[in-house]
Coordinates of C-alpha atoms in Angstrom, one line a residue:
Chain X
M1 CA 0.0 0.0 0.0
L2 CA 1.0 3.6 -0.4
D3 CA 2.7 5.0 2.7
T4 CA 2.2 8.7 1.8
P5 CA -1.3 9.5 2.8
R6 CA -1.6 12.1 5.5
V7 CA -4.8 11.9 7.5
V8 CA -6.5 15.2 8.6
T9 CA -9.4 15.2 11.0
T10 CA -11.9 17.9 10.4
P11 CA -14.1 19.6 13.0
E12 CA -17.0 17.5 11.7
G13 CA -15.2 14.4 12.9
I14 CA -14.4 13.3 9.4
E15 CA -11.0 12.0 8.4
L16 CA -9.7 13.3 5.1
T17 CA -6.7 11.8 3.3
L18 CA -4.1 14.0 1.6
N19 CA -1.6 12.4 -0.6
V20 CA 1.6 14.3 0.1
A21 CA 4.1 14.7 -2.8
G22 CA 7.7 13.6 -2.6
P23 CA 10.8 15.5 -3.7
V24 CA 10.9 14.1 -7.2
A25 CA 7.5 15.4 -8.2
R26 CA 8.3 18.7 -6.5
A27 CA 11.6 19.0 -8.3
R28 CA 9.9 18.4 -11.6
A29 CA 7.4 21.2 -10.8
W30 CA 10.3 23.5 -9.8
V31 CA 12.1 22.8 -13.1
I32 CA 8.9 23.7 -15.1
D33 CA 8.6 26.9 -13.1
A34 CA 12.2 27.7 -13.5
L35 CA 11.9 27.3 -17.3
I36 CA 8.9 29.5 -17.4
R37 CA 10.7 32.2 -15.5
V38 CA 13.9 32.0 -17.6
V39 CA 11.9 32.3 -20.8
A40 CA 9.9 35.2 -19.5
Y41 CA 13.1 36.9 -18.3
I42 CA 14.9 36.5 -21.6
A43 CA 11.9 37.8 -23.5
L44 CA 11.6 40.8 -21.2
A45 CA 15.3 41.6 -21.1
T46 CA 15.4 41.5 -24.9
A47 CA 12.5 43.9 -25.1
A48 CA 13.8 46.1 -22.3
A49 CA 17.2 46.5 -23.8
A50 CA 15.7 49.1 -26.1
F51 CA 14.8 51.4 -23.1
G52 CA 18.3 51.8 -21.6
G53 CA 18.4 52.5 -17.9
F54 CA 14.7 52.4 -17.5
G55 CA 14.5 49.0 -19.2
T56 CA 17.3 47.7 -16.9
G57 CA 15.4 48.8 -13.8
I58 CA 12.3 47.1 -15.0
T59 CA 14.2 43.9 -15.8
L60 CA 15.7 43.9 -12.3
L61 CA 12.3 44.5 -10.7
F62 CA 11.0 41.6 -12.8
L63 CA 13.9 39.4 -11.6
F64 CA 13.0 40.2 -8.1
S65 CA 9.4 39.5 -8.6
A66 CA 10.1 36.2 -10.4
E67 CA 12.2 35.1 -7.5
W68 CA 10.0 36.0 -4.6
A69 CA 6.6 37.1 -5.7
Y70 CA 5.9 34.5 -8.4
P71 CA 5.4 31.5 -6.1
V72 CA 3.5 33.5 -3.5
L73 CA 1.1 35.1 -5.9
F74 CA 0.3 31.9 -7.7
E75 CA -0.1 29.9 -4.6
V76 CA -2.4 32.4 -3.0
F77 CA -4.5 33.3 -6.1
W78 CA -4.3 30.1 -8.2
N79 CA -5.5 27.3 -5.9
G80 CA -2.2 26.8 -4.2
A81 CA -0.2 26.0 -7.3
T82 CA 2.4 27.7 -9.4
P83 CA 2.1 26.7 -13.2
G84 CA 4.7 24.1 -12.6
K85 CA 2.9 22.6 -9.7
R86 CA -0.3 22.6 -11.6
A87 CA 1.3 20.8 -14.5
C88 CA 2.4 18.1 -12.1
H89 CA -1.0 18.0 -10.3
L90 CA 0.5 19.4 -7.1
R91 CA -1.0 21.8 -4.7
V92 CA 0.1 23.6 -1.5
L93 CA -2.3 23.3 1.4
H94 CA -2.1 24.1 5.1
D95 CA -1.5 21.1 7.4
D96 CA -5.2 21.0 8.1
G97 CA -6.1 20.7 4.4
T98 CA -7.3 24.2 3.9
P99 CA -6.0 26.4 1.1
V100 CA -2.7 28.1 1.7
S101 CA -2.9 31.7 3.1
W102 CA -0.7 34.7 2.4
R103 CA 1.2 34.3 5.6
A104 CA 2.0 30.6 5.1
S105 CA 2.9 31.1 1.5
V106 CA 5.2 34.1 2.3
I107 CA 6.9 32.1 5.0
R108 CA 7.5 28.9 3.0
N109 CA 8.7 30.9 -0.1
T110 CA 11.0 33.1 1.9
I111 CA 12.6 30.3 3.8
R112 CA 13.3 28.8 0.3
A113 CA 16.4 30.9 0.5
V114 CA 17.7 28.5 3.1
D115 CA 16.2 25.3 1.6
F116 CA 18.2 26.2 -1.5
L117 CA 21.5 26.0 0.4
P118 CA 24.2 24.8 0.1
F119 CA 23.3 24.1 -3.5
M120 CA 20.3 22.9 -5.5
Y121 CA 18.0 22.5 -2.5
G122 CA 20.3 20.5 -0.4
F123 CA 18.9 21.5 2.9
G124 CA 15.4 21.2 1.5
L125 CA 16.0 17.7 0.3
I126 CA 17.5 16.6 3.6
S127 CA 14.5 18.0 5.4
C128 CA 12.1 16.4 3.0
L129 CA 13.6 13.0 3.6
L130 CA 13.7 13.4 7.4
N131 CA 10.0 13.8 7.9
R132 CA 6.9 11.9 7.1
D133 CA 5.2 14.6 5.0
F134 CA 8.2 15.5 2.7
K135 CA 8.3 19.0 4.1
R136 CA 11.2 21.2 3.3
L137 CA 12.2 23.7 6.0
G138 CA 9.9 26.4 4.6
D139 CA 7.0 23.9 4.9
L140 CA 7.9 23.1 8.4
A141 CA 7.9 26.8 9.5
A142 CA 4.7 27.7 7.5
G143 CA 2.8 24.6 8.4
T144 CA 2.1 23.6 4.8
V145 CA 2.2 20.4 2.8
V146 CA 2.5 19.8 -0.9
V147 CA -0.1 17.3 -2.0
Y148 CA -1.3 15.6 -5.1
V149 CA -4.5 17.0 -6.4
P150 CA -6.8 14.0 -6.3
P151 CA -7.6 12.9 -9.8
S152 CA -11.2 13.0 -10.7
L153 CA -12.2 9.6 -9.5
A154 CA -15.7 9.6 -10.8
L155 CA -16.0 7.2 -13.6
S156 CA -17.7 8.5 -16.7
P157 CA -21.3 7.3 -17.0
A158 CA -20.3 5.0 -19.8
L159 CA -17.5 3.4 -17.8
R160 CA -19.8 3.2 -14.8
A161 CA -22.4 1.2 -16.7
A162 CA -19.6 -1.1 -17.8
T163 CA -18.9 -2.0 -14.2
S164 CA -22.2 -3.7 -13.9
A165 CA -22.3 -7.4 -14.4
V166 CA -25.1 -7.0 -16.9
A167 CA -22.7 -5.1 -19.0
R168 CA -21.1 -6.9 -21.8
H169 CA -17.8 -8.4 -20.8
P170 CA -16.2 -9.4 -24.1
F171 CA -15.7 -13.0 -22.9
V172 CA -19.2 -13.4 -21.5
E173 CA -20.6 -13.7 -24.9
T174 CA -18.4 -16.5 -25.7
L175 CA -19.3 -18.5 -22.6
A176 CA -22.0 -21.0 -22.8
V177 CA -22.2 -21.4 -19.1
P178 CA -25.8 -21.9 -18.0
H179 CA -25.9 -19.1 -15.4
A180 CA -24.3 -16.5 -17.7
I181 CA -25.6 -13.0 -17.6
R182 CA -29.2 -12.9 -16.7
G183 CA -29.1 -16.4 -15.7
A184 CA -31.6 -17.0 -12.9
N185 CA -30.5 -17.6 -9.4
H186 CA -26.9 -18.5 -9.6
A187 CA -25.4 -15.2 -8.6
T188 CA -27.5 -15.0 -5.4
K189 CA -26.1 -18.1 -4.0
H190 CA -23.3 -17.2 -1.6
P191 CA -20.7 -20.0 -1.6
V192 CA -19.5 -18.6 1.7
P193 CA -20.8 -15.8 4.0
L194 CA -18.6 -12.8 3.6
R195 CA -17.7 -10.1 6.2
L196 CA -18.2 -6.5 5.3
D197 CA -14.6 -5.8 4.4
E198 CA -14.6 -9.0 2.2
Q199 CA -17.7 -7.8 0.5
R200 CA -15.9 -4.5 -0.1
A201 CA -13.0 -6.2 -1.7
V202 CA -15.3 -7.9 -4.1
I203 CA -17.0 -4.5 -4.9
N204 CA -13.7 -2.9 -5.4
F205 CA -12.7 -5.7 -7.7
A206 CA -15.8 -5.0 -9.8
E207 CA -15.3 -1.3 -9.9
R208 CA -11.7 -1.5 -10.9
R209 CA -12.2 -4.4 -13.3
V210 CA -12.8 -2.0 -16.3
R211 CA -9.3 -0.6 -15.9
W212 CA -7.5 -3.9 -16.2
S213 CA -6.8 -6.2 -19.1
D214 CA -8.9 -9.3 -19.2
Q215 CA -5.8 -11.4 -18.4
R216 CA -5.1 -9.5 -15.2
A217 CA -8.7 -9.6 -14.1
N218 CA -8.8 -13.4 -14.7
E219 CA -5.6 -13.8 -12.7
L220 CA -6.9 -11.7 -9.8
A221 CA -10.2 -13.5 -9.8
Q222 CA -8.4 -16.8 -9.2
H223 CA -7.4 -15.6 -5.8
A224 CA -11.0 -15.7 -4.6
S225 CA -11.1 -19.5 -5.1
E226 CA -13.9 -20.1 -2.7
L227 CA -16.2 -17.6 -4.4
I228 CA -15.6 -18.7 -7.9
E229 CA -16.0 -22.4 -7.1
G230 CA -13.5 -23.5 -9.7
A231 CA -14.7 -21.3 -12.5
Q232 CA -12.0 -20.3 -14.9
G233 CA -11.1 -17.2 -16.9
G234 CA -14.0 -14.9 -17.8
A235 CA -16.5 -17.0 -15.9
A236 CA -14.7 -16.4 -12.7
V237 CA -14.5 -12.7 -13.2
D238 CA -18.2 -12.7 -14.1
R239 CA -19.1 -14.4 -11.0
L240 CA -17.3 -11.9 -8.8
V241 CA -18.8 -9.0 -10.6
R242 CA -22.2 -10.3 -10.2
L243 CA -21.6 -10.9 -6.6
A244 CA -20.5 -7.3 -6.3
D245 CA -23.7 -6.2 -8.0
E246 CA -25.6 -8.0 -5.4
F247 CA -23.6 -6.4 -2.6
T248 CA -24.1 -2.9 -3.9
G249 CA -27.8 -3.6 -4.4
R250 CA -27.9 -3.5 -8.1
R251 CA -29.6 -6.9 -8.1
A252 CA -31.4 -6.3 -4.9
N253 CA -34.8 -6.4 -6.5
A254 CA -34.0 -9.6 -8.3
A255 CA -32.8 -11.0 -5.0
K256 CA -36.1 -10.0 -3.3
E257 CA -38.0 -11.9 -6.0
M258 CA -36.0 -14.9 -5.2
G259 CA -37.2 -14.5 -1.6
R260 CA -33.7 -14.4 -0.2
R261 CA -33.9 -10.9 1.4
Chain K
M1 CA -29.1 0.4 2.9
R2 CA -27.4 -1.0 -0.1
Q3 CA -24.9 1.1 -1.9
D4 CA -27.0 1.7 -5.0
A5 CA -30.0 2.8 -3.1
F6 CA -27.8 5.1 -1.1
E7 CA -26.3 6.6 -4.2
A8 CA -29.7 7.0 -5.9
R9 CA -31.1 8.7 -2.8
Y10 CA -28.4 11.3 -2.4
R11 CA -27.1 11.7 -5.9
D12 CA -29.0 14.9 -6.5
Q13 CA -27.9 16.5 -3.3
W14 CA -24.3 15.8 -4.2
A15 CA -24.8 17.2 -7.6
E16 CA -26.2 20.4 -6.1
F17 CA -23.2 20.6 -3.8
D18 CA -20.8 20.2 -6.7
D19 CA -22.7 22.9 -8.6
W20 CA -22.5 25.3 -5.7
L21 CA -18.8 24.7 -5.3
K22 CA -18.2 25.2 -9.0
R23 CA -20.0 28.5 -9.0
E24 CA -18.3 29.6 -5.8
G25 CA -14.9 28.8 -7.3
G26 CA -15.5 31.4 -10.0
G27 CA -17.5 29.3 -12.4
Q28 CA -20.4 30.8 -14.3
A29 CA -23.9 30.2 -12.8
V30 CA -25.7 28.0 -15.3
D31 CA -29.1 29.3 -16.4
G32 CA -32.0 27.4 -15.2
K33 CA -30.1 25.8 -12.4
T34 CA -31.0 26.7 -8.9
Y35 CA -28.3 27.0 -6.3
F36 CA -28.9 26.7 -2.6
A37 CA -28.2 29.8 -0.5
A38 CA -24.7 30.3 0.9
S39 CA -26.2 30.2 4.4
D40 CA -27.2 26.6 3.8
F41 CA -23.7 25.6 2.9
A42 CA -22.5 24.7 6.3
Y43 CA -25.6 22.5 6.8
R44 CA -25.1 20.9 3.4
Y45 CA -21.5 20.3 4.2
R46 CA -22.2 18.6 7.5
Q47 CA -24.7 16.4 5.7
L48 CA -22.2 15.4 3.2
A49 CA -19.7 14.6 5.9
R50 CA -22.3 12.3 7.4
H51 CA -22.8 10.6 4.1
L52 CA -19.0 10.0 3.9
A53 CA -19.0 8.6 7.4
L54 CA -21.9 6.3 6.6
A55 CA -20.3 5.2 3.3
R56 CA -17.1 4.2 5.1
D57 CA -18.9 2.5 8.0
R58 CA -21.0 0.5 5.7
Q59 CA -18.0 -0.5 3.6
Y60 CA -19.4 0.8 0.4
G61 CA -17.2 0.6 -2.7
A62 CA -13.9 2.4 -2.7
E63 CA -14.9 4.4 -5.7
L64 CA -17.9 5.9 -4.0
V65 CA -16.0 6.6 -0.8
A66 CA -13.1 8.2 -2.8
Q67 CA -15.7 10.3 -4.6
L68 CA -17.3 11.5 -1.5
E69 CA -14.0 12.1 0.1
S70 CA -12.8 14.5 -2.6
R71 CA -16.2 16.2 -2.4
V72 CA -15.9 16.6 1.4
L73 CA -12.3 17.9 1.0
A74 CA -13.5 20.5 -1.5
G75 CA -16.2 21.5 0.9
H76 CA -13.8 21.6 3.8
Q77 CA -11.6 24.0 1.8
A78 CA -14.5 26.2 0.8
L79 CA -15.8 26.3 4.4
Y80 CA -12.5 26.8 6.3
G81 CA -10.3 28.2 3.6
A82 CA -8.7 31.5 4.2
S83 CA -9.8 34.6 2.4
H84 CA -7.2 36.0 0.1
A85 CA -8.3 39.5 0.1
A86 CA -5.7 41.8 1.7
S87 CA -8.1 44.5 2.8
T88 CA -6.9 48.1 2.8
G89 CA -8.2 48.3 6.4
G90 CA -5.9 45.5 7.4
V91 CA -2.9 47.2 5.8
I92 CA -3.7 50.5 7.5
Q93 CA -4.2 48.7 10.8
F94 CA -0.9 47.1 10.3
I95 CA 1.0 50.3 9.7
R96 CA -0.8 52.2 12.4
A97 CA -0.6 49.7 15.2
T98 CA 0.4 46.1 14.6
F99 CA 3.8 46.6 13.1
P100 CA 5.3 48.9 15.8
Q101 CA 3.5 46.8 18.5
L102 CA 5.2 43.7 17.3
V103 CA 8.5 45.4 17.1
R104 CA 8.1 46.5 20.7
K105 CA 6.9 43.1 21.8
H106 CA 9.9 41.4 20.4
W107 CA 12.4 44.1 21.6
R108 CA 14.8 41.4 22.7
S109 CA 15.4 39.9 19.3
V110 CA 15.3 43.4 17.8
S111 CA 18.0 44.6 20.2
L112 CA 20.2 41.5 19.5
A113 CA 19.8 41.9 15.8
S114 CA 20.5 45.6 16.0
F115 CA 23.6 44.9 18.0
C116 CA 24.8 42.3 15.5
L117 CA 24.3 44.8 12.6
F118 CA 25.3 48.1 14.1
G119 CA 28.0 46.8 16.5
P120 CA 30.4 45.7 13.8
M121 CA 29.4 48.6 11.6
L122 CA 30.4 51.2 14.1
A123 CA 33.4 49.3 15.5
I124 CA 34.9 48.8 12.1
T125 CA 34.2 52.3 10.9
V126 CA 36.0 53.7 14.0
A127 CA 38.8 51.1 13.8
I128 CA 39.7 52.1 10.3
Q129 CA 40.1 55.7 11.3
Y130 CA 43.1 54.5 13.4
F131 CA 44.3 51.6 11.3
P132 CA 43.4 52.5 7.7
D133 CA 45.0 49.3 6.4
F134 CA 42.4 47.3 8.3
A135 CA 40.0 48.0 5.4
Y136 CA 42.1 45.8 3.2
V137 CA 41.7 42.9 5.5
L138 CA 37.9 43.0 5.0
M139 CA 37.7 43.9 1.4
S140 CA 39.9 43.4 -1.7
A141 CA 41.8 46.3 -3.2
E142 CA 39.7 46.2 -6.3
E143 CA 36.5 46.5 -4.3
L144 CA 37.8 49.4 -2.3
A145 CA 39.0 51.1 -5.5
A146 CA 35.6 50.7 -7.0
V147 CA 33.9 52.2 -3.9
Q148 CA 36.4 55.0 -3.9
Q149 CA 35.6 55.9 -7.5
M150 CA 31.8 55.8 -6.8
Y151 CA 32.0 58.5 -4.1
D152 CA 34.7 60.6 -5.6
P153 CA 33.8 64.2 -4.9
A154 CA 34.5 64.9 -8.6
N155 CA 31.5 62.8 -9.6
R156 CA 28.4 64.6 -10.7
I157 CA 26.2 61.7 -9.5
L158 CA 27.0 59.4 -6.6
G159 CA 26.5 55.7 -6.1
A160 CA 27.4 52.5 -7.8
G161 CA 29.1 53.4 -11.1
R162 CA 26.1 55.0 -12.5
D163 CA 25.6 57.4 -15.4
A164 CA 22.9 59.9 -15.8
G165 CA 19.4 58.6 -16.4
S166 CA 20.0 55.3 -14.8
D167 CA 18.1 56.1 -11.6
V168 CA 15.4 53.6 -12.5
A169 CA 18.0 50.9 -13.1
M170 CA 19.5 51.6 -9.7
W171 CA 16.1 51.6 -8.2
G172 CA 15.5 48.1 -9.5
F173 CA 18.9 47.0 -8.4
Y174 CA 18.4 48.3 -4.8
I175 CA 15.1 46.6 -4.5
M176 CA 16.3 43.3 -5.8
N177 CA 19.5 43.4 -3.8
N178 CA 18.4 44.8 -0.5
V179 CA 15.1 43.2 -0.2
R180 CA 16.7 39.9 -1.0
I181 CA 19.2 40.5 1.9
D182 CA 16.2 41.1 4.1
F183 CA 14.7 37.8 3.1
Q184 CA 18.0 36.0 3.6
C185 CA 18.4 37.5 7.0
F186 CA 14.9 36.1 7.9
A187 CA 15.3 32.7 6.3
G188 CA 18.7 32.2 7.9
G189 CA 16.9 32.2 11.2
I190 CA 15.7 28.7 10.6
L191 CA 19.2 27.4 11.0
F192 CA 18.8 28.0 14.8
G193 CA 19.3 31.7 14.3
V194 CA 22.9 31.2 13.1
G195 CA 22.1 32.3 9.5
S196 CA 20.5 35.6 10.7
I197 CA 23.4 36.4 13.0
F198 CA 25.9 35.6 10.2
F199 CA 24.1 37.9 7.7
M200 CA 23.8 40.7 10.3
I201 CA 27.4 40.6 11.2
F202 CA 28.6 40.2 7.7
N203 CA 26.5 43.0 6.3
G204 CA 27.3 45.2 9.3
G205 CA 31.0 44.6 8.8
H206 CA 30.8 45.2 5.0
I207 CA 29.1 48.5 5.5
G208 CA 31.5 49.4 8.3
A209 CA 34.5 48.7 6.1
I210 CA 33.1 51.0 3.3
S211 CA 32.1 53.8 5.6
G212 CA 35.3 53.6 7.5
Y213 CA 37.5 53.6 4.4
L214 CA 35.7 56.5 2.7
T215 CA 35.6 58.5 5.9
Q216 CA 39.2 58.1 6.4
L217 CA 39.8 59.2 2.8
G218 CA 37.9 62.4 3.6
Y219 CA 34.9 61.7 1.3
I220 CA 32.7 62.9 4.1
E221 CA 30.2 64.9 2.2
T222 CA 29.8 62.6 -0.8
F223 CA 29.5 59.4 1.2
W224 CA 27.6 60.5 4.3
G225 CA 25.5 62.8 2.2
F226 CA 24.6 59.9 0.0
V227 CA 23.7 57.5 2.7
A228 CA 22.0 59.9 5.1
G229 CA 18.7 60.0 3.3
H230 CA 17.9 56.3 3.1
S231 CA 20.0 55.0 6.0
S232 CA 17.3 55.0 8.6
L233 CA 14.8 53.0 6.6
E234 CA 17.3 50.6 5.1
L235 CA 19.4 49.8 8.2
V236 CA 16.4 49.5 10.5
G237 CA 14.6 47.4 7.9
A238 CA 17.7 45.1 7.7
A239 CA 17.9 44.9 11.5
L240 CA 14.2 44.0 11.8
S241 CA 14.4 41.3 9.2
G242 CA 17.3 39.8 11.1
A243 CA 15.2 40.1 14.3
A244 CA 12.4 38.2 12.6
G245 CA 14.9 35.5 11.7
L246 CA 16.2 35.4 15.3
Q247 CA 12.7 34.8 16.5
I248 CA 12.2 31.7 14.6
G249 CA 15.7 30.6 15.5
Y250 CA 15.0 31.1 19.1
A251 CA 11.8 29.1 18.9
L252 CA 13.9 26.2 17.7
I253 CA 16.5 26.6 20.5
A254 CA 14.2 27.2 23.3
P255 CA 10.7 26.1 22.3
G256 CA 9.3 26.3 25.8
A257 CA 6.1 24.3 26.5
R258 CA 5.6 23.5 22.8
S259 CA 7.2 21.0 20.6
R260 CA 10.0 22.5 18.4
L261 CA 7.9 22.3 15.3
E262 CA 4.9 24.0 16.9
A263 CA 7.1 26.6 18.5
L264 CA 8.6 27.3 15.1
K265 CA 5.2 27.7 13.4
F266 CA 4.0 29.9 16.2
A267 CA 7.1 32.2 16.2
A268 CA 6.7 32.5 12.4
I269 CA 3.3 34.1 12.8
D270 CA 4.8 37.2 14.4
A271 CA 8.1 37.0 12.6
V272 CA 6.6 37.1 9.1
Q273 CA 4.7 40.2 9.9
I274 CA 7.8 41.9 11.1
L275 CA 9.4 40.8 7.9
Y276 CA 6.5 42.4 5.9
G277 CA 7.2 45.7 7.6
A278 CA 11.0 45.3 7.2
A279 CA 10.7 44.6 3.5
A280 CA 8.3 47.5 3.0
M281 CA 10.9 49.8 4.7
T282 CA 13.6 48.5 2.5
F283 CA 11.4 49.1 -0.5
M284 CA 10.9 52.7 0.5
A285 CA 14.6 53.1 1.2
A286 CA 15.3 52.0 -2.4
F287 CA 13.1 54.8 -3.7
I288 CA 15.0 57.4 -1.7
E289 CA 18.4 55.8 -2.5
A290 CA 17.7 55.9 -6.2
F291 CA 16.0 59.2 -6.7
W292 CA 17.2 61.4 -3.8
S293 CA 20.4 60.2 -2.3
A294 CA 22.3 60.0 -5.5
S295 CA 21.5 63.5 -6.6
R296 CA 24.1 66.2 -6.0
V297 CA 21.6 69.0 -6.5
P298 CA 20.4 69.5 -2.9
P299 CA 23.2 70.9 -0.7
V300 CA 24.7 68.4 1.6
E301 CA 23.2 70.2 4.7
V302 CA 19.8 69.5 3.3
K303 CA 20.7 65.9 2.9
Y304 CA 22.0 65.6 6.4
A305 CA 18.8 67.3 7.7
F306 CA 16.7 64.9 5.6
G307 CA 18.6 62.0 7.0
I308 CA 18.3 63.1 10.6
I309 CA 14.6 63.7 10.3
G310 CA 14.3 60.3 8.8
W311 CA 16.0 58.7 11.8
I312 CA 13.8 60.6 14.2
L313 CA 10.7 59.6 12.4
V314 CA 11.6 56.0 12.1
L315 CA 12.6 55.7 15.8
S316 CA 9.7 57.6 17.1
Y317 CA 7.4 55.5 14.9
F318 CA 8.5 52.3 16.6
A319 CA 8.7 53.9 20.0
L320 CA 5.3 55.7 20.0
V321 CA 2.9 54.5 17.3
G322 CA 0.2 52.1 18.2
R323 CA 0.2 52.6 22.0
T324 CA -3.5 52.7 22.2
R325 CA -5.9 50.1 23.3
V326 CA -6.5 48.1 20.1
A327 CA -8.2 45.2 21.7
A328 CA -11.4 47.2 22.4
S329 CA -12.0 47.7 18.7
P330 CA -13.1 45.0 16.3
A331 CA -10.0 43.1 15.4
S332 CA -9.0 43.2 11.8
P333 CA -9.1 39.8 10.1
S334 CA -5.6 40.2 8.8
V335 CA -4.1 40.8 12.2
P336 CA -4.2 37.4 13.8
A337 CA -1.4 38.2 16.1
S338 CA -3.4 40.7 18.1
P339 CA -4.1 38.4 21.0
S340 CA -0.6 39.0 22.1
V341 CA -0.8 42.7 21.8
P342 CA -2.7 44.0 24.8
T343 CA 0.0 43.1 27.4
I344 CA 2.3 45.7 25.8
L345 CA -0.5 48.2 25.4
T346 CA -1.5 48.2 29.0
T347 CA 2.1 48.9 30.1
G348 CA 2.8 51.5 27.4
A349 CA 2.4 55.2 27.7
A350 CA -1.2 55.7 27.1
E351 CA -2.5 57.5 24.1
S352 CA 0.8 58.9 23.0
G353 CA 0.7 57.5 19.5
V354 CA -1.7 57.9 16.6
S355 CA -5.1 57.6 18.0
R356 CA -7.6 55.5 16.3
A357 CA -10.2 57.1 14.2
A358 CA -13.8 56.3 15.1

């Protein structure tokens, strides 16, 4: 299992999980930001060269802003992410999961001056590796974490429909097993009673099934030997998916008709 | 309740919640869609939190739970998230009360930082008057030659190798260089204060070497006339940023009843506000340095007077401003450190500073 989730308890008594980002992902974001700034600087310096001393002043001001204001302004006004962080699906949050504030952003980005020492974020990296949340020194002082933006987990409606057993698994068509698809009462027969967490494992199997290759699904299904009762290949997967449907209630009505619930 | 029934029952509520968040996050309101009132949000959010708790307890599918979780997280951020608006009222309150109050509250670190900056500066300036060669110990001959050339009384304009019309360029340079030094002095504090002390002593010594060398050369009017105008804002700004660094360093050395990490975070709250003020002072100093100090048009007496007035204003600002009872007025949202303020206020000379407007 992943060992990077950080659990935050909200005042509502709910535990939320933040997935903190490690030094590699953050370095990647930093490189993107650095490239953006260098390109902008070169463009500006070229244009400003035409304006003599005034242009030089503006260029120096820009350098200053690019170094100190760029990360703060983006973090505060752009959902806690500089363009580089956004590109890497990262975001800065307070320790409690709330969006980063001016104060925290200024602290963490000012202390960057020390994180950068002795060269290329040496102190920052050491600090990252020494604590559970991959915090560099600035994050420690500001009370911030850099987390992955949770990918949109919701399946598209089409994909969602596909997780149902009544959906067409490619191999189901080819199986001439008597209980296939809408086949009467087979799926409602529990070979063994399952605990809640076991039921959940079956449901998770069904939900994630659409993201695997058939071979992988078949392979995994074989682990639930007591549930598939010796079925092989697609038939085994099919049985688990239908079991999951029953657990989530998709076939509850059918089950009622069967007089089981 | 089975998962599907649960989902079917609350799906619409969740969709409404998502729509509301989307609009709140700056999205366009969709025509024909009704949004619940903002005052309902907290209730809706608690309901959602309950759904998540139920979904977890009943071992519903991981996908549903994850979906609810990210929805609750978004709600959590909307409900408890900080407002980004830096209100003008907050800024005014900061200038008129919070900043000088914080500086007085942290007089210990301010004193130590000032000592580390001004001590070497004065000592070396004086030492070079008696042992002129000492300047060469601290700086290379090339650097000293460059400095000497800058402040040569024969120059029409003073300062770092500038020609006419480059005031803006120097302004940009002063901001970039001097504010960066402020930030470094602050950041160095996280190395148990050692970084801040190093930067203070280093910069103090550097300035002392230059001022001592030029004074000993007899470039009194050009050098002291140049630095007089902006010295108050710039040097005090530098000392305050060092003091801010010392505060976070001290929190790591002597965290008191807190854990080191908690003490660090707590100290940073005040420290970063002092840093705001210090950086603003350095910013202002850069203006003066670029557009006033370098000019040789005003007679040197005027420049001296300007400098002395500057010092009086800066010192009296920190000594006097904000010594009124702030706690009685509605606290500004951007001044979270105010709980610590009243202890100073009650002991301070009453009503001597800028009084609060009704």
